[in-house]
Coordinates of C-alpha atoms in Angstrom, one line a residue:
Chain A
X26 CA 4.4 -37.0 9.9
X27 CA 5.9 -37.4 7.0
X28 CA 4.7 -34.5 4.6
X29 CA 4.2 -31.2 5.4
X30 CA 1.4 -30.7 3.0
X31 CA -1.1 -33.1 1.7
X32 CA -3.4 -32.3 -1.3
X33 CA -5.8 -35.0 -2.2
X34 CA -8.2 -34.2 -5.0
X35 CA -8.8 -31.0 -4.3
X36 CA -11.8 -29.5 -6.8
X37 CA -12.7 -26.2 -7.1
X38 CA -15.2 -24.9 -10.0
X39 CA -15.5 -21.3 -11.6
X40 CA -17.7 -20.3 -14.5
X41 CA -14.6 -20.7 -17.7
X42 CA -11.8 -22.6 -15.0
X43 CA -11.6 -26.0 -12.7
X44 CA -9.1 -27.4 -10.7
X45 CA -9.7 -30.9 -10.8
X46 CA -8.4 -33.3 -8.5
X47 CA -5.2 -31.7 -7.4
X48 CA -2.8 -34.2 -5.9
X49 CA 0.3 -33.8 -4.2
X50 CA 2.8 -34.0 -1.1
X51 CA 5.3 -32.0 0.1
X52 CA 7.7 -33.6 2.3
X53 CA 9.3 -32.1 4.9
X54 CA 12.7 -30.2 4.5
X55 CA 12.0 -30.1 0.7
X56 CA 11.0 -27.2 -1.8
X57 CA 8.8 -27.7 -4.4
X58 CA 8.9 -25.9 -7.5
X59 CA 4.7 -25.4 -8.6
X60 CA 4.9 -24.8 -12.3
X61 CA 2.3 -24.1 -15.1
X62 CA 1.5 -21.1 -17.8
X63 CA -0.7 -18.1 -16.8
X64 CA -4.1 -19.6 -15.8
X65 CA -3.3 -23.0 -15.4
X66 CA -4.7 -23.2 -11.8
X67 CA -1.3 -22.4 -9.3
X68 CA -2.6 -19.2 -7.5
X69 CA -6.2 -20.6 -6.9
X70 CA -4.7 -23.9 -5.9
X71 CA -2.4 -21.6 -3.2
X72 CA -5.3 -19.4 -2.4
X73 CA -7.5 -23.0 -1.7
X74 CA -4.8 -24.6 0.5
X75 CA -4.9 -20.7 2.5
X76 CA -8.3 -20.9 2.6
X77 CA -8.7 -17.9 1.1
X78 CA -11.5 -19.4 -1.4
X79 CA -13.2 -22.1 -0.3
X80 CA -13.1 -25.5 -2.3
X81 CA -15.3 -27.9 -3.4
X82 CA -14.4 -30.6 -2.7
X83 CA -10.8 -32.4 -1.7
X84 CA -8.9 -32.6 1.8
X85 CA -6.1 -30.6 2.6
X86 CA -3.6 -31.6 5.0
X87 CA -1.1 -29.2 6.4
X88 CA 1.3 -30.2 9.6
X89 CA -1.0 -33.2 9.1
X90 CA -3.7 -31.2 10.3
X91 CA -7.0 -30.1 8.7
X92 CA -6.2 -27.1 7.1
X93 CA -10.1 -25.7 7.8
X94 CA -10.9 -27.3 11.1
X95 CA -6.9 -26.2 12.1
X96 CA -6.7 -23.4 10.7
X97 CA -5.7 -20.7 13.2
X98 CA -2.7 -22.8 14.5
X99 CA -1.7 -23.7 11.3
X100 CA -1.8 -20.3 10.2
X101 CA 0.6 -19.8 12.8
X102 CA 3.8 -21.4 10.8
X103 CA 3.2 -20.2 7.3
X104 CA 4.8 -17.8 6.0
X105 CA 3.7 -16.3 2.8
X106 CA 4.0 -14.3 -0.2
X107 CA 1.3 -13.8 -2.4
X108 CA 1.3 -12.2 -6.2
X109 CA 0.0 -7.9 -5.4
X110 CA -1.3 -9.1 -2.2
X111 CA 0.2 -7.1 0.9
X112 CA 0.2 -4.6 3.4
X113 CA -1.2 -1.3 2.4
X114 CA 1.1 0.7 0.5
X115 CA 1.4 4.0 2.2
X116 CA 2.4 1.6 5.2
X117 CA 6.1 1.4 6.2
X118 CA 8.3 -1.0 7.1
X119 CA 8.2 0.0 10.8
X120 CA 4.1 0.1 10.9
X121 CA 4.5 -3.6 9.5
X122 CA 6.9 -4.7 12.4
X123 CA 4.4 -2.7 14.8
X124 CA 1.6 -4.7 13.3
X125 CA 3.0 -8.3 12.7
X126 CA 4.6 -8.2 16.5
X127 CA 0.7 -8.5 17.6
X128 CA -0.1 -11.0 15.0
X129 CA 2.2 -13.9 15.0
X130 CA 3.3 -15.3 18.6
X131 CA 7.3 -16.2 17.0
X132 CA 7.4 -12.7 15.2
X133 CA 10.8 -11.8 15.1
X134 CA 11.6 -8.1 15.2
X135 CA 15.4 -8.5 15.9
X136 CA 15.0 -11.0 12.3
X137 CA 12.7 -9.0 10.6
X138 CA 15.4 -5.6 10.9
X139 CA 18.1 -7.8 10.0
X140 CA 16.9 -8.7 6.8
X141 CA 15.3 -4.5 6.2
X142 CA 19.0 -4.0 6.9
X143 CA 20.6 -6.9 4.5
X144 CA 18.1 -5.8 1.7
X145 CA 18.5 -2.3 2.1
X146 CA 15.1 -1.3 3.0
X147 CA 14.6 1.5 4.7
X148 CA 12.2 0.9 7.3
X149 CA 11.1 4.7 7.6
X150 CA 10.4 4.6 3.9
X151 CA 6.4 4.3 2.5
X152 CA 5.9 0.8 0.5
X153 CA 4.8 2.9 -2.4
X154 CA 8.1 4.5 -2.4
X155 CA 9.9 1.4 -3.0
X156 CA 10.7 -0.5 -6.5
X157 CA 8.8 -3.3 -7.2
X158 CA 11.8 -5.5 -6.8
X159 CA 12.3 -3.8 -2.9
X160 CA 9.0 -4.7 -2.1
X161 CA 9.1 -8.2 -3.3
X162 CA 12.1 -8.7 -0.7
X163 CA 9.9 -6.9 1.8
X164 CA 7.3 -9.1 1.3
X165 CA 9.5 -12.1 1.6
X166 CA 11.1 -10.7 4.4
X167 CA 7.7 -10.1 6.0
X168 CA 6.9 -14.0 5.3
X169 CA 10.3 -15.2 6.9
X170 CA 10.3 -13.2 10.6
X171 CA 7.8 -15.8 12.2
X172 CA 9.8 -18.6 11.9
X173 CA 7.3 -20.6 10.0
X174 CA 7.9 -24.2 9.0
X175 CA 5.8 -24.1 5.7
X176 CA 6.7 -21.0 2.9
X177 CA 4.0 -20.8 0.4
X178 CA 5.4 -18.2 -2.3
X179 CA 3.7 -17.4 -5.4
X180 CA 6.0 -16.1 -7.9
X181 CA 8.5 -14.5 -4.9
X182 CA 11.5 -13.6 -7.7
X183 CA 9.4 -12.2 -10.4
X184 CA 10.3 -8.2 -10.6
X185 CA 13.7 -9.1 -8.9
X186 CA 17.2 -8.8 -11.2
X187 CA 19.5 -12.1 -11.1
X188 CA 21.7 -10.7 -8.6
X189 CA 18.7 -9.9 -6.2
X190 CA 17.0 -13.3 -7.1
X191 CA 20.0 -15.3 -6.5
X192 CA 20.3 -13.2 -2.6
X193 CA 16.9 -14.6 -2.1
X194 CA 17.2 -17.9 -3.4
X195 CA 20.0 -18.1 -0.9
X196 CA 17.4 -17.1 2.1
X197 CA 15.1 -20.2 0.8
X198 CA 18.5 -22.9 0.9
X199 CA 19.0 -21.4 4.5
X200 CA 15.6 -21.8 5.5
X201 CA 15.2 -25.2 4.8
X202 CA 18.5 -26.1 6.4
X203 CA 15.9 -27.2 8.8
X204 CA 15.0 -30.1 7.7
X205 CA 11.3 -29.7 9.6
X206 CA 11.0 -26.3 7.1
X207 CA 9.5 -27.0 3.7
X208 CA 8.6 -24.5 0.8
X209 CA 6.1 -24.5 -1.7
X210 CA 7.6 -22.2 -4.8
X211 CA 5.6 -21.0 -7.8
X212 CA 7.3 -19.6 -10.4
X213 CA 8.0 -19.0 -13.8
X214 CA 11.6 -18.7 -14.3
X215 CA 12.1 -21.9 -13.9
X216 CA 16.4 -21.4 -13.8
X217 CA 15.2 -20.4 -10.1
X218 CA 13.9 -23.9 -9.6
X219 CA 16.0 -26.2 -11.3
X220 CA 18.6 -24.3 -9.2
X221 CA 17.2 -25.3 -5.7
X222 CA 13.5 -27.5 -6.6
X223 CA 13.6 -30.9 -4.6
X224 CA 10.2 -31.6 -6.2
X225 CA 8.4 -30.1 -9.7
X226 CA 4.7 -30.0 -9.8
X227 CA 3.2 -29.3 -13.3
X228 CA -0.2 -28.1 -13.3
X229 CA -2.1 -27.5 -16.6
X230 CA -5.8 -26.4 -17.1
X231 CA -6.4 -27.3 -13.6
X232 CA -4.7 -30.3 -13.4
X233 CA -1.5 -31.9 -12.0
X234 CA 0.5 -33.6 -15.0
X235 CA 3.3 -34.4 -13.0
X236 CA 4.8 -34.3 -9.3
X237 CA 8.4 -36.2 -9.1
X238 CA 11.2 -35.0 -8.5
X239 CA 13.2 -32.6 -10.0
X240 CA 16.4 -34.8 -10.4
X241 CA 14.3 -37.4 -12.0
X242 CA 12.9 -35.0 -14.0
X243 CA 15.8 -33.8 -15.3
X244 CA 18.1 -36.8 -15.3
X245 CA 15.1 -39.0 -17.1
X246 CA 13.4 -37.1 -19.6
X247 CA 15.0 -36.2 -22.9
X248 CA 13.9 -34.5 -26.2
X249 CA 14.8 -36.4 -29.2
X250 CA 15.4 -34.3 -32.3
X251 CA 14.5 -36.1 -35.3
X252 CA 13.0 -36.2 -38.7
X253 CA 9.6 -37.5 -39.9
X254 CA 10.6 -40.7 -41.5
X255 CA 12.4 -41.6 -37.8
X256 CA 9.6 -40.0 -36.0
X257 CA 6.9 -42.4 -38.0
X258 CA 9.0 -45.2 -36.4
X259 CA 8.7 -44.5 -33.3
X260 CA 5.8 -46.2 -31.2
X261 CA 3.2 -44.0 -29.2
X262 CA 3.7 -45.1 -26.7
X263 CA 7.5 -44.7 -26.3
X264 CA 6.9 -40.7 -25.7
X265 CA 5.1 -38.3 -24.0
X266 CA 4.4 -35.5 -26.5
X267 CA 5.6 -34.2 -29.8
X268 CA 6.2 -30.9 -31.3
X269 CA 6.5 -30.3 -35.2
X270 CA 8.2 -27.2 -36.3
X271 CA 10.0 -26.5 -39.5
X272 CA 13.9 -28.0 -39.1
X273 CA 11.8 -31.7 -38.1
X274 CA 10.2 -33.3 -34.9
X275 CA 10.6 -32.7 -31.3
X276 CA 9.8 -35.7 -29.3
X277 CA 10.0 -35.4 -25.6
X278 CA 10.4 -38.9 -24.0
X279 CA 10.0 -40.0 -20.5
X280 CA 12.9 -42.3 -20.0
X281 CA 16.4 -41.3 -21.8
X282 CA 18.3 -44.5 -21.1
X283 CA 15.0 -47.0 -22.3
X284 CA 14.4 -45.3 -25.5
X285 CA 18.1 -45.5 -26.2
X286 CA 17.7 -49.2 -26.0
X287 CA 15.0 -49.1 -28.6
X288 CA 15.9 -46.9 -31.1
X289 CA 18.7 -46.1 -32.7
X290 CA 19.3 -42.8 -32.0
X291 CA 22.9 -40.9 -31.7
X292 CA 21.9 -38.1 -29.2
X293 CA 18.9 -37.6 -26.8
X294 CA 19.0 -33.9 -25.3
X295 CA 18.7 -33.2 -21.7
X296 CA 15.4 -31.5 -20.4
X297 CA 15.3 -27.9 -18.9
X298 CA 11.6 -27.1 -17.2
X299 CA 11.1 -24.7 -20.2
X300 CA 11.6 -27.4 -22.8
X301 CA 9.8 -29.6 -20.2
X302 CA 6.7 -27.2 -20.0
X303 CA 6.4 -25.9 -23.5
X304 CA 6.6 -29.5 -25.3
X305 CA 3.9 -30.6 -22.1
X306 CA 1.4 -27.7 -23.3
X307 CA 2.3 -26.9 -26.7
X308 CA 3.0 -30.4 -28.0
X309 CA 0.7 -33.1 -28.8
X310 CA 0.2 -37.2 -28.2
Chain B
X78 CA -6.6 -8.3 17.0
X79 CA -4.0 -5.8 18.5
X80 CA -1.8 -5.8 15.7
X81 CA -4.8 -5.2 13.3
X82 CA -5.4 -2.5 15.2
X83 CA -1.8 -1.1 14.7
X84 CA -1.7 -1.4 11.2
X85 CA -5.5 1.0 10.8
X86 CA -3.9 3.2 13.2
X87 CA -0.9 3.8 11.3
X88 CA -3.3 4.2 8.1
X89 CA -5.1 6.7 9.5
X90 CA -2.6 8.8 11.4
X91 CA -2.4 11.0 8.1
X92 CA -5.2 11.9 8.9
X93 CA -5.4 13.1 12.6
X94 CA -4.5 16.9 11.1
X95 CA -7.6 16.7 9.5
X96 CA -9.1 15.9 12.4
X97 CA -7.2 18.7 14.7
X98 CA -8.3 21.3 11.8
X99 CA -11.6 20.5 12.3
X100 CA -11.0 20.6 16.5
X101 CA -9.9 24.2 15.6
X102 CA -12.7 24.7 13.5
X103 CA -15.1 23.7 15.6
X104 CA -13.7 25.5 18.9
X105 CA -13.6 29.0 16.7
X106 CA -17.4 28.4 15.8
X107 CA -18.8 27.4 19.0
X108 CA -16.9 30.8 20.5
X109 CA -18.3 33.0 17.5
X110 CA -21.6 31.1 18.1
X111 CA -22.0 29.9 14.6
X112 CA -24.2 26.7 13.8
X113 CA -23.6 23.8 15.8
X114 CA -21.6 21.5 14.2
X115 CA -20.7 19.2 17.3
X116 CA -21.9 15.9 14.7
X117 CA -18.8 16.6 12.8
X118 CA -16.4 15.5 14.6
X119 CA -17.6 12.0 15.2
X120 CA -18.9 11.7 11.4
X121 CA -15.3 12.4 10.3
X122 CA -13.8 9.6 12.3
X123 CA -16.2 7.2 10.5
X124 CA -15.0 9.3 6.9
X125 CA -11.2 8.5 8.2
X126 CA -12.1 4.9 9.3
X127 CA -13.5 4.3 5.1
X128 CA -10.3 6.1 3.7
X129 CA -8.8 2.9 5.3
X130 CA -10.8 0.4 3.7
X131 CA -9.8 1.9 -0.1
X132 CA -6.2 1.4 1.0
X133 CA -6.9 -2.1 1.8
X134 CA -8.8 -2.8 -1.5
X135 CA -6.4 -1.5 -3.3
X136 CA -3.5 -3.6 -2.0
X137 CA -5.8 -6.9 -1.2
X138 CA -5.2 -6.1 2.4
X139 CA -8.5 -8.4 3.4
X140 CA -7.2 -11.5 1.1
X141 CA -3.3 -11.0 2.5
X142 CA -4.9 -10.6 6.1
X143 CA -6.9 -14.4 5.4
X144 CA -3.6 -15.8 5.7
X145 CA -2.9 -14.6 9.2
X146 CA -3.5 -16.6 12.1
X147 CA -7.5 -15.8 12.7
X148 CA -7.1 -12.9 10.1
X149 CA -10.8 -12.5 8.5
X150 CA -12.0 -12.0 12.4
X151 CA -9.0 -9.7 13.8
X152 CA -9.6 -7.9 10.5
X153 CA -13.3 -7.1 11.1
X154 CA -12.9 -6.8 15.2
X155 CA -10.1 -4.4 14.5
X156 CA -12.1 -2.1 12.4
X157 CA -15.3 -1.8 14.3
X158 CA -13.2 -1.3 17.4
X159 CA -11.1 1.5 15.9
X160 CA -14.0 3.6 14.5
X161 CA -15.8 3.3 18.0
X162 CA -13.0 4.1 19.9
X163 CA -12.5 7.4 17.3
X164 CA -15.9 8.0 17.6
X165 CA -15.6 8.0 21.4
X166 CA -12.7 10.2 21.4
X167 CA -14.0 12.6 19.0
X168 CA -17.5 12.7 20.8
X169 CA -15.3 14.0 24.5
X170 CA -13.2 16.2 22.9
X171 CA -16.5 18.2 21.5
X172 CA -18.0 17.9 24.7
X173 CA -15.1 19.0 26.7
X174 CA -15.1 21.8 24.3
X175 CA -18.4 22.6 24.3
X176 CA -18.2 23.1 28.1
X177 CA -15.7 24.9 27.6
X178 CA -17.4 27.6 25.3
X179 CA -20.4 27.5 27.7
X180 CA -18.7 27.8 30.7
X181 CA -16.7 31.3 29.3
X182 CA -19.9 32.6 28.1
X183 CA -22.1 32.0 30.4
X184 CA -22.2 31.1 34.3
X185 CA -25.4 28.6 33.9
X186 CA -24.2 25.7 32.2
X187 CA -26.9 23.2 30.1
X188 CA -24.8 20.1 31.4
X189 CA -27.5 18.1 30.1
X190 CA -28.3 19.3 26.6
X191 CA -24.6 19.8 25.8
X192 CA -24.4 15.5 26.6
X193 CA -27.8 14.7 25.2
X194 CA -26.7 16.5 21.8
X195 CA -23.1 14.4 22.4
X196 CA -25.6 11.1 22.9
X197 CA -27.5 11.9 19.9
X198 CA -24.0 12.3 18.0
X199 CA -22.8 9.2 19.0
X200 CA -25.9 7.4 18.6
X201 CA -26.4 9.1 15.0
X202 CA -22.6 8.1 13.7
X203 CA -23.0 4.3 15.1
X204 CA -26.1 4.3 13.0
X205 CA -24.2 5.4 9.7
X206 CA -21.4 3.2 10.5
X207 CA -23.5 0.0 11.2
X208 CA -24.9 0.8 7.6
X209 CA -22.1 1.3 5.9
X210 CA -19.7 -1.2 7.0
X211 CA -21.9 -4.5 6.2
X212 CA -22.4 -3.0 2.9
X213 CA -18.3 -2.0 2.5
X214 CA -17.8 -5.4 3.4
X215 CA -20.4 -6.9 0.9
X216 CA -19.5 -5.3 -1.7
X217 CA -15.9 -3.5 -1.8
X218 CA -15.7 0.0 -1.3
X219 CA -15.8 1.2 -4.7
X220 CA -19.5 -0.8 -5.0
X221 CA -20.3 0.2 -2.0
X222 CA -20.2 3.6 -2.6
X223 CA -23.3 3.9 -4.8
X224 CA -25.1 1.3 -2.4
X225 CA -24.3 4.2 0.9
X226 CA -25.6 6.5 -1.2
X227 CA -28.8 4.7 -2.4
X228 CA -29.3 3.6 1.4
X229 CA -29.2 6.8 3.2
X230 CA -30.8 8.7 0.2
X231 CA -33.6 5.7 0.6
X232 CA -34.0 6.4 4.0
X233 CA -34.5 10.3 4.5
X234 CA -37.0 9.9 1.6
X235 CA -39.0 6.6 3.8
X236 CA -38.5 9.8 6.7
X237 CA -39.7 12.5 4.7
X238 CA -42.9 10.1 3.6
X239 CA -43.4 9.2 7.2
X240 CA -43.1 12.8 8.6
X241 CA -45.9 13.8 6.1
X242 CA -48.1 10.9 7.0
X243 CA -47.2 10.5 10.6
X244 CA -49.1 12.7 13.4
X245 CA -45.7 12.9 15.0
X246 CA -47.1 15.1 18.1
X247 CA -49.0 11.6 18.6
X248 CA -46.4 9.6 18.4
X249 CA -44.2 11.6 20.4
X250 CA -47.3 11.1 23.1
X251 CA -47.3 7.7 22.2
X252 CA -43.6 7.2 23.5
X253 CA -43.9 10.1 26.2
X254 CA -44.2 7.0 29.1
X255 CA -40.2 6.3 27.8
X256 CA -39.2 9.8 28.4
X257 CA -37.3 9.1 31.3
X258 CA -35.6 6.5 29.5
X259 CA -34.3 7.8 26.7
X260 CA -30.7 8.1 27.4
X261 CA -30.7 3.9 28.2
X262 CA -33.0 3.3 25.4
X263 CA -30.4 5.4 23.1
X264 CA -27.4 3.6 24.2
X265 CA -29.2 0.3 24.2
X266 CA -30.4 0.5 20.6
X267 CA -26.7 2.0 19.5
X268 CA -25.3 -1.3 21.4
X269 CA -27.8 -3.8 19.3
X270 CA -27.2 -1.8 16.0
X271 CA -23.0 -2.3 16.1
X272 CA -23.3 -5.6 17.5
X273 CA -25.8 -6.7 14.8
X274 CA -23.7 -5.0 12.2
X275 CA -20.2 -6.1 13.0
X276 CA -21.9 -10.1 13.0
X277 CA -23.0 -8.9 9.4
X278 CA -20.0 -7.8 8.3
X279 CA -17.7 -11.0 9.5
X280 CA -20.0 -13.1 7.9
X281 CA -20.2 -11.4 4.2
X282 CA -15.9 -11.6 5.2
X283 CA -16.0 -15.1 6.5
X284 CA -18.1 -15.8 3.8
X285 CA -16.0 -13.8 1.1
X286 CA -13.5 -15.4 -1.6
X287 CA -10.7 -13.3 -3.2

């Protein structure tokens, strides 16, 4: 088994929102950064591969196992953390450990304290008590004392200052030290992922635009700043999308190193995920 | 299901003073011979046992708990077995007391009407809770609120129609054959009811997407 999860046109239809044919892999010992504005279909694609709605239509592969048929032992070895989704909040710390030690067979209580203790979290303390950046690392704590092989984290930093996100971030390159553990990362501050993201997925209005990885994301693409009398020379299909603002064009391309062949042009700028996902939605063909 | 059953517990333990107020209350009444309010102490476990489901609601304990090895099932399982065991416990502690009271007041002691009426409790609050819980887990708690209300307000009014058209002398006569029954039939029926409404409710949960 090569991937850890497999998503193969998953469909799932609401009233005003679709995912349609979601497609992806995960291999193992990777994490995958799962980016896309508000809306654009990340938590209900995490809350289908959970099974926590139902899809439409698609197969789901986890541990290369069914993830319906399966799903109690692949439940097992997943950790997650899930966006104002938790243990009751006048719950503490301790009541968690008392509760998860009957829940998963690998629960760690000797890991889970470790990591109260690391992050400061007093386990006496009510949830509601604590800041919403101390819950966030309770939460991922919570996801990280089974020992599971797959992490499926929907926005895990958000709430948490840089110093706090950079501790965590450190927890996820541990974790997949093992190269059997793989994590699936959603998130918007996408510094996080560039930082530590084998793989991007970029999901917009239910749909995957692209899956690749992040070095090829970010070695390849390019934005070319230019005016419109260069722009007009350019072909369509030399670039992706375009984005017209006042000082000239913004032309994202998706091969630096080709387009330099073609056109004469001095500088092509290197690609953050922002630049990436705002010139993806925002820009046009 | 054991560490579903942790987790309500340690939701609800706020909540045992209320409960050991009401043991007070109770005992004080029963020895100032007051009305009987043995049904009390069962209700309230089932009152306690909701509390816990607006904590959950609020925090999307039930979609959280879907990601958990066999969660939707433990979830359910854990609930039902909670309130009955509360129930339970309640239900011998006013009985115990009740003896009690009777036994310092008097030296012949109604054994039997002090566990009928306990029966009759139990069976009563296994009603309500097989009744509510389906519907909690239909519709949310905060929904479900006006749907309890409608239900039970539904049914005395079906029991004050019936009670006006019903010759219940006759239909008492009608069942007298069962009288020596009653106490299997009771427990039967209270059996069928929680069984048929904890399939209900993990099938609106099974069922349910968050």
């Amino acid at each position: 088994m090569k991937n850890i999860l497999e998503v193969k046109n998953l469909n799932k239809k609401y009233d005003d929102f679709a995912l349609k044919n979601i497609t992806f892999d995960l291999p193992k010992g990777m994490i995958m950064g799962f980016i896309g504005e508000n809306g654009a279909g990340k938590t209900t694609t995490i809350k289908a591969i959970l099974n926590i709605i139902k899809k439409d239509s698609g197969e789901i592969k986890i541990f290369g196992l069914d993830s319906k048929r399966d799903e109690g032992k692949i439940k097992e070895d997943i950790g997650v953390v899930l966006d104002d989704m938790f243990y009751p909040e006048i719950l503490t710390p301790n009541d968690i450990n008392n509760s998860m030690k009957y829940i998963y067979k690998n629960w760690d209580e000797k890991m889970f304290n470790s990591y109260l203790k690391d992050f400061s979290l007093n386990p006496k303390q009510q949830i509601k008590k604590f800041s919403k950046g101390m819950r966030k690392k309770l939460e991922i704590a919570t996801a990280l004392a089974h020992h599971p092989k797959l992490l499926i984290l929907d926005e895990p930093t958000s709430g948490l200052d840089p110093i706090a996100r950079s501790e965590i971030i450190d927890i996820f390159q541990d974790f997949i030290q093992d190269e059997e553990c793989s994590i699936l990362l959603s998130s918007h501050i996408t510094t996080d992922l560039e930082r530590i993201a084998d793989y991007i997925t970029f999901i917009n209005d239910g749909e995957i635009v692209l899956s690749k990885t992040c070095d090829e994301l970010l070695d390849k693409y390019g934005i070319v700043k230019c005016r419109e009398k260069e722009f007009k020379d350019i072909n369509k299909e030399d670039y992706v999308k375009y984005k017209k603002d006042r000082y000239g064009y913004e032309v994202l391309v998706e091969n630096k190193r080709d387009f330099k062949k073609r056109y004469d042009v001095e500088v092509i700028d290197k690609i953050t995920l922002d630049d990436l996902m705002l010139l993806m939605i925002k820009g046009v063909k | 299901m054991r560490g579903f059953m942790m987790k309500d517990l340690a939701m609800i333990k706020s909540n045992f003073k209320l409960l050991a107020i009401l043991i007070i209350v109770y005992a004080v009444m029963g020895v100032t011979d007051e009305m009987d309010i043995s049904f009390i102490l069962p209700f309230m476990s089932v009152m306690v046992m909701i509390s816990s489901f607006s904590y959950d609601e609020f925090n999307k304990w039930e979609s959280y708990a879907s990601t958990f090895p066999n969660g939707r099932k433990n979830s359910v399982r854990a609930k039902y077995l909670i309130t009955i065991l509360l129930i339970l416990l309640m239900a011998v502690i006013t009985t115990v007391l009740s003896l009690f009271i009777a036994h310092s007041k008097t030296s012949s002691l109604a054994y039997e009407n002090i566990l009928l009426t306990t029966l009759g409790n139990i069976f009563a609050t296994i009603i309500v809770l097989s009744l509510m819980y389906p519907i909690i887990y239909k519709l949310g708690i905060e929904k479900a609120r006006i749907a309890i209300f409608v239900t039970i307000f539904g049914i005395a009014i079906i029991g004050g129609i019936l009670i006006n058209y019903v010759d219940l002398a006759k239909f008492l006569n009608v069942l007298s054959p069962l009288e020596n029954y009653w106490v299997f039939i009771i427990i039967g029926l209270g059996i069928v009811f929680i069984y048929t409404s904890y399939r209900l409710s993990l099938h609106f949960l099974l069922k349910k997407e968050f």
